């Protein structure tokens, strides 16, 4: 089942700062992180080329399956044929640099933004996947069960936030090892505002 959630985040760092944080080559493009990122936005991702990590701009949202109209931005069902081929290829996994992400709270017409961050990590990463498309390459990121800080606001899911020690495992691990990383991030390490 594909579930839409977390359709707003920020990456308020420069391309050079992303490269340093993720041990990647500095990008040849300028990225200032001055805009909120919504589906269809161009955003930086980090991937491993086999010769080191690079920072590249990709469009957020996989082209939809035939029955859908909107881009698919979140990966919930890791066994789905829609995702399994991509997840099974380490060269199609990526890190999505994030400074905070948003979930909406309240009733329709009066919803407010609630921002989640990790104070000890000014920039962190969602576990992402990418694929080439006609035009810009596309990316999406994994979601999992929400932790206790996210669940009261969004009880269905939260993004898979990787621990720094898990970056290499996500980018190069076997399918089962990589999917095992799709767990809720510890809520005691997060804040919400």
GROMACS .gro file of C-alpha atoms in nm:
model
  193
    1UNK     CA    1   0.000   0.000   0.000
    2UNK     CA    2   0.135   0.346  -0.089
    3UNK     CA    3   0.070   0.608   0.177
    4UNK     CA    4   0.131   0.976   0.131
    5UNK     CA    5   0.289   1.149   0.425
    6UNK     CA    6   0.577   1.381   0.498
    7UNK     CA    7   0.538   1.593   0.188
    8UNK     CA    8   0.737   1.887   0.316
    9UNK     CA    9   1.092   1.906   0.446
   10UNK     CA   10   1.390   2.139   0.444
   11UNK     CA   11   1.755   2.101   0.364
   12UNK     CA   12   1.878   2.440   0.481
   13UNK     CA   13   2.246   2.380   0.411
   14UNK     CA   14   2.468   2.448   0.113
   15UNK     CA   15   2.588   2.188  -0.134
   16UNK     CA   16   2.936   2.215   0.016
   17UNK     CA   17   2.798   2.155   0.367
   18UNK     CA   18   2.609   1.849   0.242
   19UNK     CA   19   2.928   1.715   0.082
   20UNK     CA   20   3.117   1.754   0.411
   21UNK     CA   21   2.839   1.601   0.623
   22UNK     CA   22   2.808   1.294   0.400
   23UNK     CA   23   3.173   1.253   0.297
   24UNK     CA   24   3.092   1.323  -0.068
   25UNK     CA   25   3.263   1.514  -0.344
   26UNK     CA   26   3.165   1.880  -0.346
   27UNK     CA   27   2.898   1.939  -0.612
   28UNK     CA   28   2.961   2.149  -0.919
   29UNK     CA   29   2.628   2.327  -0.872
   30UNK     CA   30   2.517   2.587  -0.617
   31UNK     CA   31   2.255   2.480  -0.364
   32UNK     CA   32   2.162   2.730  -0.095
   33UNK     CA   33   1.885   2.544   0.088
   34UNK     CA   34   1.675   2.859   0.100
   35UNK     CA   35   1.343   2.697  -0.004
   36UNK     CA   36   1.106   2.450   0.156
   37UNK     CA   37   1.097   2.124  -0.040
   38UNK     CA   38   0.764   1.986  -0.162
   39UNK     CA   39   0.688   1.699  -0.404
   40UNK     CA   40   0.818   1.774  -0.754
   41UNK     CA   41   1.093   1.999  -0.611
   42UNK     CA   42   1.451   1.959  -0.723
   43UNK     CA   43   1.649   1.865  -0.413
   44UNK     CA   44   1.996   1.734  -0.329
   45UNK     CA   45   2.056   1.365  -0.270
   46UNK     CA   46   2.378   1.176  -0.198
   47UNK     CA   47   2.454   0.852  -0.377
   48UNK     CA   48   2.750   0.620  -0.407
   49UNK     CA   49   2.893   0.585  -0.757
   50UNK     CA   50   3.128   0.299  -0.668
   51UNK     CA   51   3.410   0.554  -0.678
   52UNK     CA   52   3.285   0.759  -0.386
   53UNK     CA   53   2.980   0.958  -0.286
   54UNK     CA   54   2.843   1.245  -0.494
   55UNK     CA   55   2.578   1.511  -0.433
   56UNK     CA   56   2.327   1.541  -0.716
   57UNK     CA   57   2.002   1.725  -0.775
   58UNK     CA   58   1.699   1.504  -0.835
   59UNK     CA   59   1.325   1.560  -0.854
   60UNK     CA   60   1.122   1.448  -0.551
   61UNK     CA   61   0.865   1.190  -0.657
   62UNK     CA   62   0.872   0.880  -0.874
   63UNK     CA   63   0.645   0.886  -1.178
   64UNK     CA   64   0.315   0.737  -1.058
   65UNK     CA   65   0.184   0.393  -1.147
   66UNK     CA   66  -0.094   0.385  -1.407
   67UNK     CA   67  -0.377   0.412  -1.150
   68UNK     CA   68  -0.234   0.723  -0.977
   69UNK     CA   69  -0.192   1.084  -1.080
   70UNK     CA   70   0.050   1.232  -0.829
   71UNK     CA   71   0.420   1.147  -0.800
   72UNK     CA   72   0.499   0.878  -0.545
   73UNK     CA   73   0.711   1.045  -0.278
   74UNK     CA   74   0.722   0.789   0.004
   75UNK     CA   75   0.805   0.417   0.014
   76UNK     CA   76   0.597   0.232   0.272
   77UNK     CA   77   0.555  -0.127   0.150
   78UNK     CA   78   0.908  -0.257   0.094
   79UNK     CA   79   0.776  -0.581  -0.060
   80UNK     CA   80   0.571  -0.402  -0.326
   81UNK     CA   81   0.680  -0.484  -0.683
   82UNK     CA   82   0.673  -0.107  -0.744
   83UNK     CA   83   0.971  -0.067  -0.505
   84UNK     CA   84   1.135  -0.409  -0.474
   85UNK     CA   85   1.349  -0.384  -0.787
   86UNK     CA   86   1.481  -0.040  -0.690
   87UNK     CA   87   1.540  -0.135  -0.326
   88UNK     CA   88   1.722  -0.450  -0.434
   89UNK     CA   89   1.983  -0.247  -0.620
   90UNK     CA   90   2.235  -0.072  -0.394
   91UNK     CA   91   2.326   0.160  -0.682
   92UNK     CA   92   1.967   0.292  -0.671
   93UNK     CA   93   1.972   0.381  -0.302
   94UNK     CA   94   2.055   0.731  -0.182
   95UNK     CA   95   2.070   0.955   0.122
   96UNK     CA   96   1.827   1.247   0.133
   97UNK     CA   97   1.982   1.537   0.333
   98UNK     CA   98   1.733   1.696   0.573
   99UNK     CA   99   1.746   1.968   0.838
  100UNK     CA  100   1.382   1.923   0.951
  101UNK     CA  101   1.059   1.768   0.825
  102UNK     CA  102   0.696   1.866   0.860
  103UNK     CA  103   0.373   1.691   0.944
  104UNK     CA  104   0.042   1.875   0.949
  105UNK     CA  105  -0.172   1.879   1.264
  106UNK     CA  106  -0.536   1.971   1.308
  107UNK     CA  107  -0.858   1.961   1.113
  108UNK     CA  108  -0.893   2.045   0.745
  109UNK     CA  109  -0.901   2.421   0.702
  110UNK     CA  110  -0.711   2.491   1.024
  111UNK     CA  111  -0.405   2.266   0.997
  112UNK     CA  112  -0.073   2.389   1.133
  113UNK     CA  113   0.279   2.282   1.047
  114UNK     CA  114   0.467   2.079   1.307
  115UNK     CA  115   0.842   2.060   1.242
  116UNK     CA  116   1.059   1.770   1.357
  117UNK     CA  117   1.436   1.805   1.398
  118UNK     CA  118   1.733   1.631   1.557
  119UNK     CA  119   1.917   1.892   1.766
  120UNK     CA  120   2.244   1.696   1.781
  121UNK     CA  121   2.247   1.655   1.400
  122UNK     CA  122   2.199   1.982   1.211
  123UNK     CA  123   2.174   1.779   0.889
  124UNK     CA  124   2.061   1.417   0.884
  125UNK     CA  125   1.945   1.172   0.617
  126UNK     CA  126   1.632   0.992   0.513
  127UNK     CA  127   1.683   0.651   0.351
  128UNK     CA  128   1.606   0.716  -0.015
  129UNK     CA  129   1.585   0.546  -0.351
  130UNK     CA  130   1.624   0.698  -0.694
  131UNK     CA  131   1.589   0.612  -1.060
  132UNK     CA  132   1.658   0.775  -1.392
  133UNK     CA  133   1.356   0.922  -1.568
  134UNK     CA  134   1.296   1.124  -1.878
  135UNK     CA  135   1.432   1.457  -1.760
  136UNK     CA  136   1.565   1.481  -1.405
  137UNK     CA  137   1.633   1.162  -1.206
  138UNK     CA  138   1.361   1.101  -0.945
  139UNK     CA  139   1.385   1.007  -0.577
  140UNK     CA  140   1.157   0.901  -0.294
  141UNK     CA  141   1.228   0.806   0.066
  142UNK     CA  142   1.126   0.522   0.293
  143UNK     CA  143   0.875   0.547   0.574
  144UNK     CA  144   0.815   0.326   0.877
  145UNK     CA  145   0.598   0.309   1.187
  146UNK     CA  146   0.601   0.643   1.374
  147UNK     CA  147   0.792   0.683   1.698
  148UNK     CA  148   0.624   0.830   2.012
  149UNK     CA  149   0.704   1.192   1.920
  150UNK     CA  150   0.564   1.168   1.565
  151UNK     CA  151   0.269   0.932   1.629
  152UNK     CA  152   0.040   1.186   1.807
  153UNK     CA  153   0.063   1.413   1.502
  154UNK     CA  154   0.093   1.155   1.224
  155UNK     CA  155  -0.008   0.807   1.344
  156UNK     CA  156   0.038   0.629   1.010
  157UNK     CA  157   0.411   0.664   0.941
  158UNK     CA  158   0.729   0.869   0.965
  159UNK     CA  159   1.036   0.897   0.738
  160UNK     CA  160   1.315   0.645   0.789
  161UNK     CA  161   1.592   0.853   0.946
  162UNK     CA  162   1.928   0.681   0.927
  163UNK     CA  163   2.188   0.685   1.201
  164UNK     CA  164   2.522   0.810   1.066
  165UNK     CA  165   2.674   0.465   1.123
  166UNK     CA  166   2.412   0.319   0.890
  167UNK     CA  167   2.484   0.533   0.584
  168UNK     CA  168   2.725   0.285   0.428
  169UNK     CA  169   2.496  -0.011   0.504
  170UNK     CA  170   2.204   0.164   0.338
  171UNK     CA  171   2.405   0.260   0.031
  172UNK     CA  172   2.578  -0.074  -0.024
  173UNK     CA  173   2.414  -0.345   0.188
  174UNK     CA  174   2.223  -0.650   0.073
  175UNK     CA  175   1.847  -0.611   0.033
  176UNK     CA  176   1.755  -0.764   0.370
  177UNK     CA  177   2.025  -0.567   0.555
  178UNK     CA  178   1.910  -0.241   0.398
  179UNK     CA  179   1.540  -0.306   0.464
  180UNK     CA  180   1.620  -0.386   0.827
  181UNK     CA  181   1.718  -0.019   0.868
  182UNK     CA  182   1.355   0.087   0.812
  183UNK     CA  183   1.285   0.141   1.181
  184UNK     CA  184   1.162   0.442   1.381
  185UNK     CA  185   1.433   0.686   1.488
  186UNK     CA  186   1.458   0.722   1.869
  187UNK     CA  187   1.206   0.986   1.974
  188UNK     CA  188   1.419   1.102   2.268
  189UNK     CA  189   1.674   1.234   2.015
  190UNK     CA  190   1.415   1.446   1.834
  191UNK     CA  191   1.227   1.770   1.896
  192UNK     CA  192   0.899   1.902   1.758
  193UNK     CA  193   0.797   2.265   1.727
   0.00000   0.00000   0.00000
